[in-house]
Amino acid sequence: MDLNYSAEDEAFRAQVRTFLAENLPADLQEKVRGHLRLAKEDYVRWHKIVAKQGWAAPAWPAEYGGPGWNAVQRHIWEDECARAGTPPILPFGVNMVAPVIMAFGNEAQKAHYLPRILNCDDWWCQGYSEPGSGSDLASLKTTAVRDGEHYIVNGQKTWTTLGQHADMIFCLVRTDPSVRKQEGISFLLIDMKSPGVTVRPIIMLDEEHEVNEVFFDNVKVPVQNLIGQENKGWTYAKYLLGHERTGIAAVGRSKRELLFLKRLALRQQKDGKPLLDDPAFAAKVANIEIELMALEVTVLRTIAQEHQAPGPQASVLKVRGSEIQQMLAELMVEALGPAALPFDPAYLEGESEHAAGGDAEAAPLAAYYFNLRKTSIYGGSNEIQKNIIAQMILGL
Amino acid sequence: MDFDFKEEQQQFADALRRWIDKDYSFEARRKIVHSGAGVSEQAWQTLVDLGMTALPVPEAQGGFNGSAVDMLVVMQELGRGLVVEPYFATVLGAHFLALAGGQEELLEKVAAGGLKLACALNEPHARHALNDIVVRATGSGKDFALSGMKSAVIHGAQAGALIVSARTGGDQHDTDGISLFLVDADTSGLVIKDCRTLDGQRVASITFDHAPATLLGSEGQGWPLLEAGADYGATLLCAEAVGAMDALFAATLEYLKTRKQFGTPIGSFQALQHRMADMFIHLEQARSMAMLAAAKVASPDAEERRRVVSAAKARVGQAATFIGQQAVQLHGGMGVTDELAAAHHFKRLTMIGLTLGDAQHHLERFAAQPGFREAA
């Protein structure tokens, strides 16, 4: 057992740090570190910078333009990006639809979509969830009926993250209603500009437009946009679940937020002394820090077993990772006290330079806390993750 | 980075497990626990034969110079098997001797299995504070005499020699003025009262009345030694706790799959499934921290050592409380009887939590390290 990074790993880390120091635009870094909301251009700008370096899709095989990194290197990359405060490379194209296209798409699909995903020429979103199917994904009702060289799609998707910017959506649709619910599903790529597609914003509890409903009203989709075989979509969707999921722990991001929290608690005063020196508050921070130390090792242990499928083990990472993110945000708000009350959406969206409440650091944090309540719900709620642990790992 | 154990480490573990399965069954252990001595000479001899006493001792004294990671593997098995022999106390004592230097002969004896040690570090008023010391030492050179009282000395009555913390200077809570001593168990001025613990171990209260003692290390400079040794001990206890939690978790899982109520295994109930998932998450997080502590306890950076060991002892302690209590709950009525090993693992885990600093103590110690604040 040796828990140290190798000299090669450390050299790689240094290379990544140099790249980030030289290429991460200061305004983007400031936004990310300061919990401000990112615009479409922010995501695209950063994605293209990374793509130019050839690092936009760390997990892709080299033949499709991946950098050929091993799992530890990918972890270091994510860790350093989080530490620096880069915008995220959104997962919908690079980590979700691309692996499915690589594994099950035809040559024409690979040749067309993969380079465009790599370079962020198309903005992708995910069409899985429906109003009636949350955790019971396979119960989805959106239909696709074959009509000559097209499918006619009708139905509704929801919780479509950043779908308001999207050029393309990958969807699970029902192509055969007569068989068992998992067996009649297909995996379809749909152009968001197609006639009959309507996007309606869902405003979240922090008043952010982050997710959407997407309606399909007799949308004509060319049959060339079907991935793999008709009615095999559930297999492809499940394939994704076992894929590259240690990032879900968000350890790097939580490490950055822990430092932010500590700085905040040093700044905030209680009885004339820094709040971080208050034993009760310090104990809460220490508890999270220790949980995060443990989670980092648990992530590395999972990565070290990469020859085995990480599948259900990722559920452990998701549960704890999401809870840690939430606890950190909760403590930020607790540290602020009444200073967390003023809300200034214009400042959050980057439309005004000064926060209405006068405290730029504090201004986004209540919204941030509310926003992060999603982490234990999305991507399979934590209750579903516990079902997975109980059934897939423990055999209950 | 590598999280696997070496082949020799696995062999040590396998040998221990085979012996425990064959000769140290739950019933055999019960007899030992309720015997007058509370430990078994035969079991000790087996541990010696398996190389366990030599494992942590430096090579120059006939040992294998085993690392904390080697010891992790061993302690996990002893925790799994609920072994009550004075192994932890002896290994910790040997570690103090190795850290202090100058006691090569005794270390040779330990390695060969001819000497058991115990560490008298607690005082009745001190709770978890190892610097809260009123036992006085007077003397000069290497020869001192100790007066005062130590309590909750693990396997104190089963040891041939004691490592004792005492004050040669300073006030009650000072870290300056602490010295470590070696005391022969048969020496004059010593009254050792043996007592059982609920988890089947033994602890002693020891009264010193001008008891002859030999100074270990430098006079008044014992604190760094005491802290480093205690951190090593806490690391061993984390590993033992992980072994005990592994066994307890496995027993509970098995019970959920076999125990039927309302015509179905109780493990099919979602409320219980989620409880098991929570226990599993605690166990994995605790295992990670026990590994990290074993990897870092020998760090030359004392703050890093303190930080990681305290994090581990705190996290393992939280996991032990959760897993212990939930395992008993999930076993239902059987869980609160003396008949199942599960209850005994729970008791052992609880006592480990109270030894060398509980979760709260280590949480506070973690937050008190300069780096906790400076990192911001």
PDB file of N, CA and C in Angstrom, chain A residues 177-211:
ATOM      1  N   PRO A 177     -44.578   0.453 -27.467  1.00  0.00           N
ATOM      2  CA  PRO A 177     -45.341   0.492 -26.218  1.00  0.00           C
ATOM      3  C   PRO A 177     -45.891  -0.875 -25.816  1.00  0.00           C
ATOM      4  N   SER A 178     -45.710  -1.913 -26.672  1.00  0.00           N
ATOM      5  CA  SER A 178     -46.397  -3.178 -26.409  1.00  0.00           C
ATOM      6  C   SER A 178     -45.562  -4.147 -25.567  1.00  0.00           C
ATOM      7  N   VAL A 179     -44.279  -3.815 -25.340  1.00  0.00           N
ATOM      8  CA  VAL A 179     -43.413  -4.762 -24.614  1.00  0.00           C
ATOM      9  C   VAL A 179     -43.096  -4.233 -23.215  1.00  0.00           C
ATOM     10  N   ARG A 180     -42.343  -5.021 -22.428  1.00  0.00           N
ATOM     11  CA  ARG A 180     -41.905  -4.609 -21.100  1.00  0.00           C
ATOM     12  C   ARG A 180     -41.251  -3.222 -21.190  1.00  0.00           C
ATOM     13  N   LYS A 181     -41.461  -2.389 -20.154  1.00  0.00           N
ATOM     14  CA  LYS A 181     -41.132  -0.965 -20.314  1.00  0.00           C
ATOM     15  C   LYS A 181     -39.663  -0.721 -20.699  1.00  0.00           C
ATOM     16  N   GLN A 182     -38.735  -1.556 -20.222  1.00  0.00           N
ATOM     17  CA  GLN A 182     -37.326  -1.331 -20.571  1.00  0.00           C
ATOM     18  C   GLN A 182     -37.025  -1.711 -22.019  1.00  0.00           C
ATOM     19  N   GLU A 183     -37.879  -2.540 -22.610  1.00  0.00           N
ATOM     20  CA  GLU A 183     -37.535  -3.119 -23.917  1.00  0.00           C
ATOM     21  C   GLU A 183     -38.023  -2.311 -25.110  1.00  0.00           C
ATOM     22  N   GLY A 184     -38.865  -1.299 -24.858  1.00  0.00           N
ATOM     23  CA  GLY A 184     -39.392  -0.543 -25.993  1.00  0.00           C
ATOM     24  C   GLY A 184     -38.800   0.848 -26.123  1.00  0.00           C
ATOM     25  N   ILE A 185     -37.592   1.038 -25.573  1.00  0.00           N
ATOM     26  CA  ILE A 185     -37.004   2.384 -25.528  1.00  0.00           C
ATOM     27  C   ILE A 185     -35.886   2.506 -26.569  1.00  0.00           C
ATOM     28  N   SER A 186     -35.823   3.666 -27.232  1.00  0.00           N
ATOM     29  CA  SER A 186     -34.741   3.918 -28.188  1.00  0.00           C
ATOM     30  C   SER A 186     -34.006   5.199 -27.820  1.00  0.00           C
ATOM     31  N   PHE A 187     -32.793   5.309 -28.364  1.00  0.00           N
ATOM     32  CA  PHE A 187     -31.894   6.430 -28.045  1.00  0.00           C
ATOM     33  C   PHE A 187     -31.804   7.307 -29.287  1.00  0.00           C
ATOM     34  N   LEU A 188     -32.355   8.524 -29.194  1.00  0.00           N
ATOM     35  CA  LEU A 188     -32.522   9.365 -30.373  1.00  0.00           C
ATOM     36  C   LEU A 188     -31.860  10.727 -30.163  1.00  0.00           C
ATOM     37  N   LEU A 189     -31.198  11.224 -31.215  1.00  0.00           N
ATOM     38  CA  LEU A 189     -30.584  12.552 -31.169  1.00  0.00           C
ATOM     39  C   LEU A 189     -31.502  13.524 -31.908  1.00  0.00           C
ATOM     40  N   ILE A 190     -31.855  14.629 -31.257  1.00  0.00           N
ATOM     41  CA  ILE A 190     -32.826  15.544 -31.856  1.00  0.00           C
ATOM     42  C   ILE A 190     -32.253  16.958 -31.915  1.00  0.00           C
ATOM     43  N   ASP A 191     -32.392  17.558 -33.097  1.00  0.00           N
ATOM     44  CA  ASP A 191     -31.973  18.949 -33.297  1.00  0.00           C
ATOM     45  C   ASP A 191     -32.985  19.862 -32.597  1.00  0.00           C
ATOM     46  N   MET A 192     -32.483  20.694 -31.687  1.00  0.00           N
ATOM     47  CA  MET A 192     -33.383  21.539 -30.903  1.00  0.00           C
ATOM     48  C   MET A 192     -34.080  22.603 -31.759  1.00  0.00           C
ATOM     49  N   LYS A 193     -33.549  22.837 -32.966  1.00  0.00           N
ATOM     50  CA  LYS A 193     -34.171  23.846 -33.828  1.00  0.00           C
ATOM     51  C   LYS A 193     -35.296  23.259 -34.689  1.00  0.00           C
ATOM     52  N   SER A 194     -35.543  21.963 -34.539  1.00  0.00           N
ATOM     53  CA  SER A 194     -36.601  21.328 -35.323  1.00  0.00           C
ATOM     54  C   SER A 194     -37.947  21.970 -35.011  1.00  0.00           C
ATOM     55  N   PRO A 195     -38.798  22.135 -36.037  1.00  0.00           N
ATOM     56  CA  PRO A 195     -40.158  22.625 -35.781  1.00  0.00           C
ATOM     57  C   PRO A 195     -40.876  21.689 -34.798  1.00  0.00           C
ATOM     58  N   GLY A 196     -41.614  22.282 -33.864  1.00  0.00           N
ATOM     59  CA  GLY A 196     -42.356  21.477 -32.892  1.00  0.00           C
ATOM     60  C   GLY A 196     -41.635  21.305 -31.560  1.00  0.00           C
ATOM     61  N   VAL A 197     -40.371  21.777 -31.456  1.00  0.00           N
ATOM     62  CA  VAL A 197     -39.661  21.719 -30.163  1.00  0.00           C
ATOM     63  C   VAL A 197     -39.866  23.037 -29.441  1.00  0.00           C
ATOM     64  N   THR A 198     -40.369  22.968 -28.218  1.00  0.00           N
ATOM     65  CA  THR A 198     -40.556  24.180 -27.411  1.00  0.00           C
ATOM     66  C   THR A 198     -39.826  24.015 -26.085  1.00  0.00           C
ATOM     67  N   VAL A 199     -39.098  25.061 -25.705  1.00  0.00           N
ATOM     68  CA  VAL A 199     -38.381  25.033 -24.425  1.00  0.00           C
ATOM     69  C   VAL A 199     -39.033  26.031 -23.482  1.00  0.00           C
ATOM     70  N   ARG A 200     -39.428  25.537 -22.300  1.00  0.00           N
ATOM     71  CA  ARG A 200     -40.026  26.429 -21.311  1.00  0.00           C
ATOM     72  C   ARG A 200     -39.164  26.431 -20.055  1.00  0.00           C
ATOM     73  N   PRO A 201     -38.767  27.604 -19.590  1.00  0.00           N
ATOM     74  CA  PRO A 201     -37.888  27.653 -18.411  1.00  0.00           C
ATOM     75  C   PRO A 201     -38.586  27.123 -17.152  1.00  0.00           C
ATOM     76  N   ILE A 202     -37.809  26.468 -16.300  1.00  0.00           N
ATOM     77  CA  ILE A 202     -38.245  26.205 -14.919  1.00  0.00           C
ATOM     78  C   ILE A 202     -37.336  27.060 -14.039  1.00  0.00           C
ATOM     79  N   ILE A 203     -37.922  27.945 -13.289  1.00  0.00           N
ATOM     80  CA  ILE A 203     -37.114  28.786 -12.410  1.00  0.00           C
ATOM     81  C   ILE A 203     -36.975  28.081 -11.068  1.00  0.00           C
ATOM     82  N   MET A 204     -35.717  27.914 -10.642  1.00  0.00           N
ATOM     83  CA  MET A 204     -35.459  27.154  -9.421  1.00  0.00           C
ATOM     84  C   MET A 204     -35.615  28.043  -8.186  1.00  0.00           C
ATOM     85  N   LEU A 205     -35.499  27.428  -7.012  1.00  0.00           N
ATOM     86  CA  LEU A 205     -35.784  28.162  -5.775  1.00  0.00           C
ATOM     87  C   LEU A 205     -34.822  29.320  -5.529  1.00  0.00           C
ATOM     88  N   ASP A 206     -33.669  29.309  -6.219  1.00  0.00           N
ATOM     89  CA  ASP A 206     -32.754  30.446  -6.107  1.00  0.00           C
ATOM     90  C   ASP A 206     -33.009  31.460  -7.224  1.00  0.00           C
ATOM     91  N   GLU A 207     -34.150  31.312  -7.914  1.00  0.00           N
ATOM     92  CA  GLU A 207     -34.571  32.197  -9.004  1.00  0.00           C
ATOM     93  C   GLU A 207     -33.654  32.121 -10.209  1.00  0.00           C
ATOM     94  N   GLU A 208     -32.931  30.999 -10.326  1.00  0.00           N
ATOM     95  CA  GLU A 208     -32.042  30.854 -11.478  1.00  0.00           C
ATOM     96  C   GLU A 208     -32.749  30.049 -12.576  1.00  0.00           C
ATOM     97  N   HIS A 209     -32.506  30.457 -13.821  1.00  0.00           N
ATOM     98  CA  HIS A 209     -32.993  29.677 -14.954  1.00  0.00           C
ATOM     99  C   HIS A 209     -31.903  28.677 -15.336  1.00  0.00           C
ATOM    100  N   GLU A 210     -31.942  27.534 -14.691  1.00  0.00           N
ATOM    101  CA  GLU A 210     -30.899  26.526 -14.902  1.00  0.00           C
ATOM    102  C   GLU A 210     -31.460  25.304 -15.624  1.00  0.00           C
ATOM    103  N   VAL A 211     -32.755  25.038 -15.421  1.00  0.00           N
ATOM    104  CA  VAL A 211     -33.353  23.846 -16.039  1.00  0.00           C
ATOM    105  C   VAL A 211     -34.620  24.232 -16.798  1.00  0.00           C
TER     106      VAL A 211
END
